[in-house]
PDB file of C-alpha atoms in Angstrom:
ATOM      1  CA  MET A 123     -50.492  11.134-114.455  1.00 85.00           C
ATOM      2  CA  PRO A 124     -50.064  12.163-110.744  1.00 89.00           C
ATOM      3  CA  THR A 125     -47.945  15.124-110.023  1.00 95.00           C
ATOM      4  CA  PRO A 126     -45.428  15.523-107.162  1.00 96.00           C
ATOM      5  CA  ALA A 127     -48.074  17.345-105.254  1.00 97.00           C
ATOM      6  CA  ASP A 128     -50.433  14.450-105.758  1.00 96.00           C
ATOM      7  CA  HIS A 129     -47.896  12.131-104.009  1.00 97.00           C
ATOM      8  CA  LEU A 130     -47.229  14.536-101.346  1.00 97.00           C
ATOM      9  CA  ALA A 131     -51.002  14.795-100.672  1.00 97.00           C
ATOM     10  CA  LEU A 132     -51.247  11.052-100.633  1.00 97.00           C
ATOM     11  CA  ALA A 133     -48.004  10.541 -98.411  1.00 97.00           C
ATOM     12  CA  ARG A 134     -49.764  12.895 -95.715  1.00 97.00           C
ATOM     13  CA  THR A 135     -53.229  11.295 -95.709  1.00 97.00           C
ATOM     14  CA  ALA A 136     -53.032   7.737 -96.877  1.00 97.00           C
ATOM     15  CA  ARG A 137     -53.539   5.026 -94.302  1.00 97.00           C
ATOM     16  CA  ASP A 138     -53.051   1.838 -96.786  1.00 97.00           C
ATOM     17  CA  GLY A 139     -49.581   0.205 -95.979  1.00 96.00           C
ATOM     18  CA  ALA A 140     -49.176  -0.925 -99.487  1.00 97.00           C
ATOM     19  CA  VAL A 141     -49.821   2.650-100.808  1.00 97.00           C
ATOM     20  CA  LEU A 142     -47.294   4.178 -98.384  1.00 97.00           C
ATOM     21  CA  LEU A 143     -44.683   1.627 -98.904  1.00 97.00           C
ATOM     22  CA  ARG A 144     -44.967   2.262-102.825  1.00 97.00           C
ATOM     23  CA  LEU A 145     -44.766   6.060-101.981  1.00 97.00           C
ATOM     24  CA  ALA A 146     -41.328   5.331-100.015  1.00 97.00           C
ATOM     25  CA  ARG A 147     -39.869   4.579-103.440  1.00 96.00           C
ATOM     26  CA  SER A 148     -40.863   8.068-104.830  1.00 96.00           C
ATOM     27  CA  PRO A 149     -37.942  10.123-106.022  1.00 96.00           C
ATOM     28  CA  TYR A 150     -39.245  13.219-103.996  1.00 97.00           C
ATOM     29  CA  PRO A 151     -37.480  13.903-100.609  1.00 98.00           C
ATOM     30  CA  PHE A 152     -40.669  16.048 -99.628  1.00 98.00           C
ATOM     31  CA  VAL A 153     -42.754  12.996-100.014  1.00 98.00           C
ATOM     32  CA  TRP A 154     -40.423  10.940 -97.794  1.00 98.00           C
ATOM     33  CA  GLN A 155     -40.496  13.388 -95.215  1.00 98.00           C
ATOM     34  CA  ALA A 156     -44.372  13.550 -95.265  1.00 98.00           C
ATOM     35  CA  LEU A 157     -44.104   9.563 -94.914  1.00 98.00           C
ATOM     36  CA  ALA A 158     -41.851   9.778 -91.973  1.00 98.00           C
ATOM     37  CA  ALA A 159     -44.525  12.157 -90.521  1.00 97.00           C
ATOM     38  CA  ASN A 160     -47.566   9.867 -91.162  1.00 98.00           C
ATOM     39  CA  PRO A 161     -48.462   7.911 -88.314  1.00 97.00           C
ATOM     40  CA  HIS A 162     -49.665   5.079 -90.569  1.00 97.00           C
ATOM     41  CA  THR A 163     -46.499   4.517 -92.535  1.00 98.00           C
ATOM     42  CA  PRO A 164     -45.482   0.857 -91.998  1.00 97.00           C
ATOM     43  CA  ALA A 165     -42.323  -0.068 -90.383  1.00 97.00           C
ATOM     44  CA  ALA A 166     -40.927  -1.699 -93.823  1.00 97.00           C
ATOM     45  CA  ALA A 167     -41.361   1.739 -95.521  1.00 98.00           C
ATOM     46  CA  LEU A 168     -39.750   3.535 -92.672  1.00 98.00           C
ATOM     47  CA  VAL A 169     -36.741   1.181 -92.948  1.00 98.00           C
ATOM     48  CA  GLU A 170     -36.682   1.952 -96.436  1.00 97.00           C
ATOM     49  CA  LEU A 171     -36.671   5.713 -96.011  1.00 98.00           C
ATOM     50  CA  ALA A 172     -33.758   5.324 -93.361  1.00 98.00           C
ATOM     51  CA  GLY A 173     -31.599   4.578 -96.574  1.00 96.00           C
ATOM     52  CA  ALA A 174     -33.120   7.242 -98.881  1.00 97.00           C
ATOM     53  CA  ARG A 175     -30.445   9.862 -99.997  1.00 96.00           C
ATOM     54  CA  ASP A 176     -30.992  13.223-101.725  1.00 96.00           C
ATOM     55  CA  GLY A 177     -28.850  15.816-100.235  1.00 94.00           C
ATOM     56  CA  PRO A 178     -27.403  16.843 -96.650  1.00 95.00           C
ATOM     57  CA  HIS A 179     -30.493  19.047 -95.701  1.00 95.00           C
ATOM     58  CA  ASN A 180     -33.213  16.757 -96.903  1.00 97.00           C
ATOM     59  CA  ASP A 181     -31.357  13.580 -95.486  1.00 97.00           C
ATOM     60  CA  ASN A 182     -30.568  15.189 -92.298  1.00 97.00           C
ATOM     61  CA  ARG A 183     -34.351  16.150 -91.811  1.00 98.00           C
ATOM     62  CA  LEU A 184     -35.600  12.870 -92.851  1.00 98.00           C
ATOM     63  CA  LEU A 185     -33.310  11.175 -90.388  1.00 98.00           C
ATOM     64  CA  ARG A 186     -34.450  13.475 -87.550  1.00 98.00           C
ATOM     65  CA  LEU A 187     -38.230  12.749 -88.436  1.00 98.00           C
ATOM     66  CA  LEU A 188     -37.654   9.008 -88.238  1.00 98.00           C
ATOM     67  CA  ALA A 189     -35.746   9.097 -84.984  1.00 98.00           C
ATOM     68  CA  GLU A 190     -38.586  11.372 -83.405  1.00 97.00           C
ATOM     69  CA  ARG A 191     -41.384   8.881 -84.394  1.00 97.00           C
ATOM     70  CA  PRO A 192     -42.852   7.705 -81.071  1.00 95.00           C
ATOM     71  CA  ASP A 193     -43.893   4.429 -82.464  1.00 95.00           C
ATOM     72  CA  ALA A 194     -40.563   3.610 -84.093  1.00 95.00           C
ATOM     73  CA  GLY A 195     -39.700   0.063 -83.264  1.00 94.00           C
ATOM     74  CA  PRO A 196     -36.352  -1.590 -82.864  1.00 95.00           C
ATOM     75  CA  VAL A 197     -35.860  -2.198 -86.585  1.00 97.00           C
ATOM     76  CA  VAL A 198     -36.661   1.249 -87.621  1.00 97.00           C
ATOM     77  CA  LEU A 199     -34.528   2.679 -84.852  1.00 97.00           C
ATOM     78  CA  ARG A 200     -31.586   0.431 -85.818  1.00 97.00           C
ATOM     79  CA  ALA A 201     -31.974   1.422 -89.470  1.00 98.00           C
ATOM     80  CA  THR A 202     -31.973   5.032 -88.553  1.00 98.00           C
ATOM     81  CA  LEU A 203     -28.922   4.679 -86.238  1.00 98.00           C
ATOM     82  CA  ALA A 204     -27.047   2.961 -89.043  1.00 98.00           C
ATOM     83  CA  ALA A 205     -27.978   5.767 -91.541  1.00 98.00           C
ATOM     84  CA  VAL A 206     -26.798   8.364 -89.070  1.00 98.00           C
ATOM     85  CA  ALA A 207     -23.727   6.647 -88.480  1.00 98.00           C
ATOM     86  CA  ALA A 208     -23.059   6.264 -92.278  1.00 97.00           C
ATOM     87  CA  LYS A 209     -23.625  10.048 -92.837  1.00 97.00           C
ATOM     88  CA  LEU A 210     -21.379  10.959 -89.867  1.00 97.00           C
ATOM     89  CA  ALA A 211     -18.609   8.613 -91.306  1.00 96.00           C
ATOM     90  CA  GLU A 212     -19.017  10.612 -94.606  1.00 95.00           C
ATOM     91  CA  GLY A 213     -18.317  13.757 -92.630  1.00 92.00           C
ATOM     92  CA  GLU A 214     -21.845  15.095 -92.725  1.00 94.00           C
ATOM     93  CA  ARG A 215     -23.855  16.441 -89.821  1.00 95.00           C
ATOM     94  CA  PRO A 216     -27.074  14.759 -88.882  1.00 97.00           C
ATOM     95  CA  TYR A 217     -26.738  16.151 -85.373  1.00 97.00           C
ATOM     96  CA  ALA A 218     -30.556  16.520 -84.811  1.00 97.00           C
ATOM     97  CA  ALA A 219     -31.046  12.895 -85.499  1.00 98.00           C
ATOM     98  CA  VAL A 220     -28.087  11.948 -83.245  1.00 98.00           C
ATOM     99  CA  LEU A 221     -29.528  13.949 -80.398  1.00 98.00           C
ATOM    100  CA  THR A 222     -32.816  12.505 -80.789  1.00 97.00           C
ATOM    101  CA  LEU A 223     -31.784   8.997 -80.807  1.00 97.00           C
ATOM    102  CA  ALA A 224     -29.610   9.856 -77.591  1.00 97.00           C
ATOM    103  CA  GLY A 225     -32.735  10.991 -75.857  1.00 95.00           C
ATOM    104  CA  ARG A 226     -34.571   7.945 -76.512  1.00 94.00           C
ATOM    105  CA  PRO A 227     -34.554   4.880 -74.285  1.00 93.00           C
ATOM    106  CA  GLU A 228     -34.569   2.219 -76.670  1.00 93.00           C
ATOM    107  CA  PRO A 229     -31.388   2.453 -78.745  1.00 94.00           C
ATOM    108  CA  ASP A 230     -28.274   0.946 -76.960  1.00 94.00           C
ATOM    109  CA  ALA A 231     -26.455   3.763 -75.090  1.00 94.00           C
ATOM    110  CA  ALA A 232     -23.001   2.525 -76.175  1.00 95.00           C
ATOM    111  CA  GLU A 233     -24.009   2.393 -79.865  1.00 96.00           C
ATOM    112  CA  VAL A 234     -25.430   5.958 -79.624  1.00 97.00           C
ATOM    113  CA  ALA A 235     -22.343   7.088 -77.772  1.00 97.00           C
ATOM    114  CA  ALA A 236     -20.080   5.514 -80.488  1.00 97.00           C
ATOM    115  CA  LEU A 237     -21.488   8.049 -82.970  1.00 97.00           C
ATOM    116  CA  GLY A 238     -19.480  10.943 -81.236  1.00 97.00           C
ATOM    117  CA  THR A 239     -16.387   9.130 -82.384  1.00 96.00           C
ATOM    118  CA  LEU A 240     -17.169   9.290 -86.037  1.00 96.00           C
ATOM    119  CA  PRO A 241     -15.538  12.018 -88.347  1.00 94.00           C
ATOM    120  CA  GLY A 242     -18.595  14.241 -88.677  1.00 93.00           C
ATOM    121  CA  ALA A 243     -18.978  14.497 -84.907  1.00 96.00           C
ATOM    122  CA  SER A 244     -18.117  18.161 -83.484  1.00 96.00           C
ATOM    123  CA  ALA A 245     -16.922  18.571 -79.965  1.00 97.00           C
ATOM    124  CA  ARG A 246     -20.194  20.420 -79.426  1.00 97.00           C
ATOM    125  CA  LEU A 247     -22.092  17.327 -80.594  1.00 97.00           C
ATOM    126  CA  ARG A 248     -20.138  15.071 -78.204  1.00 97.00           C
ATOM    127  CA  ARG A 249     -21.104  17.445 -75.409  1.00 97.00           C
ATOM    128  CA  GLY A 250     -24.669  17.261 -76.356  1.00 97.00           C
ATOM    129  CA  LEU A 251     -24.589  13.379 -76.736  1.00 97.00           C
ATOM    130  CA  ALA A 252     -23.042  13.108 -73.487  1.00 96.00           C
ATOM    131  CA  ARG A 253     -25.725  15.224 -71.773  1.00 96.00           C
ATOM    132  CA  ARG A 254     -28.621  13.443 -73.626  1.00 96.00           C
ATOM    133  CA  LEU A 255     -27.159   9.995 -72.534  1.00 95.00           C
ATOM    134  CA  ALA A 256     -26.782  11.219 -69.035  1.00 94.00           C
ATOM    135  CA  ALA A 257     -30.241  12.346 -68.977  1.00 94.00           C
ATOM    136  CA  ARG A 258     -31.555   8.800 -69.749  1.00 88.00           C
ATOM    137  CA  PRO A 259     -33.155   6.877 -66.883  1.00 80.00           C
ATOM    138  CA  PRO A 260     -30.401   4.934 -64.669  1.00 72.00           C
ATOM    139  CA  ALA A 261     -31.186   1.554 -66.482  1.00 62.00           C
ATOM    140  CA  TYR A 262     -30.073   3.216 -69.918  1.00 53.00           C
ATOM    141  CA  ARG A 263     -26.899   5.051 -68.912  1.00 51.00           C
ATOM    142  CA  LEU A 264     -23.398   3.891 -69.859  1.00 55.00           C
ATOM    143  CA  PRO A 265     -21.279   2.638 -67.052  1.00 56.00           C
ATOM    144  CA  GLY A 266     -18.465   4.967 -66.269  1.00 54.00           C
ATOM    145  CA  GLY A 267     -20.553   8.269 -65.956  1.00 48.00           C
ATOM    146  CA  GLU A 268     -21.564  11.152 -68.199  1.00 45.00           C
ATOM    147  CA  GLY A 269     -19.388  10.601 -71.178  1.00 44.00           C
ATOM    148  CA  GLY A 270     -19.695   6.738 -70.872  1.00 44.00           C
ATOM    149  CA  ARG A 271     -15.981   6.573 -70.544  1.00 42.00           C
ATOM    150  CA  THR A 272     -14.538   3.275 -70.353  1.00 41.00           C
ATOM    151  CA  GLU A 273     -10.986   3.793 -69.166  1.00 42.00           C
ATOM    152  CA  GLY A 274      -9.478   0.432 -68.284  1.00 38.00           C
ATOM    153  CA  ASN A 275     -12.044  -1.446 -70.312  1.00 38.00           C
ATOM    154  CA  THR A 276     -10.542  -1.588 -73.860  1.00 38.00           C
ATOM    155  CA  ALA A 277      -9.464  -4.091 -76.101  1.00 39.00           C
ATOM    156  CA  GLU A 278      -5.740  -3.070 -75.422  1.00 38.00           C
ATOM    157  CA  GLY A 279      -6.229  -3.788 -71.757  1.00 36.00           C
TER     158      GLY A 279
END
C-alpha cells in the first residue's frame, strides 16, 4: 500500500496524465501542491485542483501555484479565478493568488478587478491589485485608469 510520501514522490516526478489526474483526487494537500508545480500535470487535473479544499494556508498556496503556472490555459485560469473569488467571498485571503492573476495578461482585467470588491479584499489588496492591473500592457488595462474606475458607466446610469 503506497504511503503519503509515495504519493508525493509520484506527484513530483510522474509524466503520465492519467496517473497525475488520479493523484489530483488524493486527500493530501501537499500532493496537490506538488501536482500544481509539476509541468506535466494535465489541464483537467489542474482544474480539479482549483476546487480542492483543505484549510486556508494550503488552499491559498495551491491557488497561488495554479495562478503562477506559465502554461496555464484559459480554462485553468478561469477555474483558479473562480476559486479565488469564492475564497474572498467567504472572507478568506488568497492575496498572493489575486496579485498573481492580476499580473498575468490572460485573465480579463475587469473580472480580476472585481476581486477587489469582495468581502475578503483589504484596502492593501485593492491598492496592490490596482498597481498590478496598471502595470499590464496597454491592451490589457481597464478603461478609466489605474483603479479601473468606471464612473458614469454603471447599471444605475
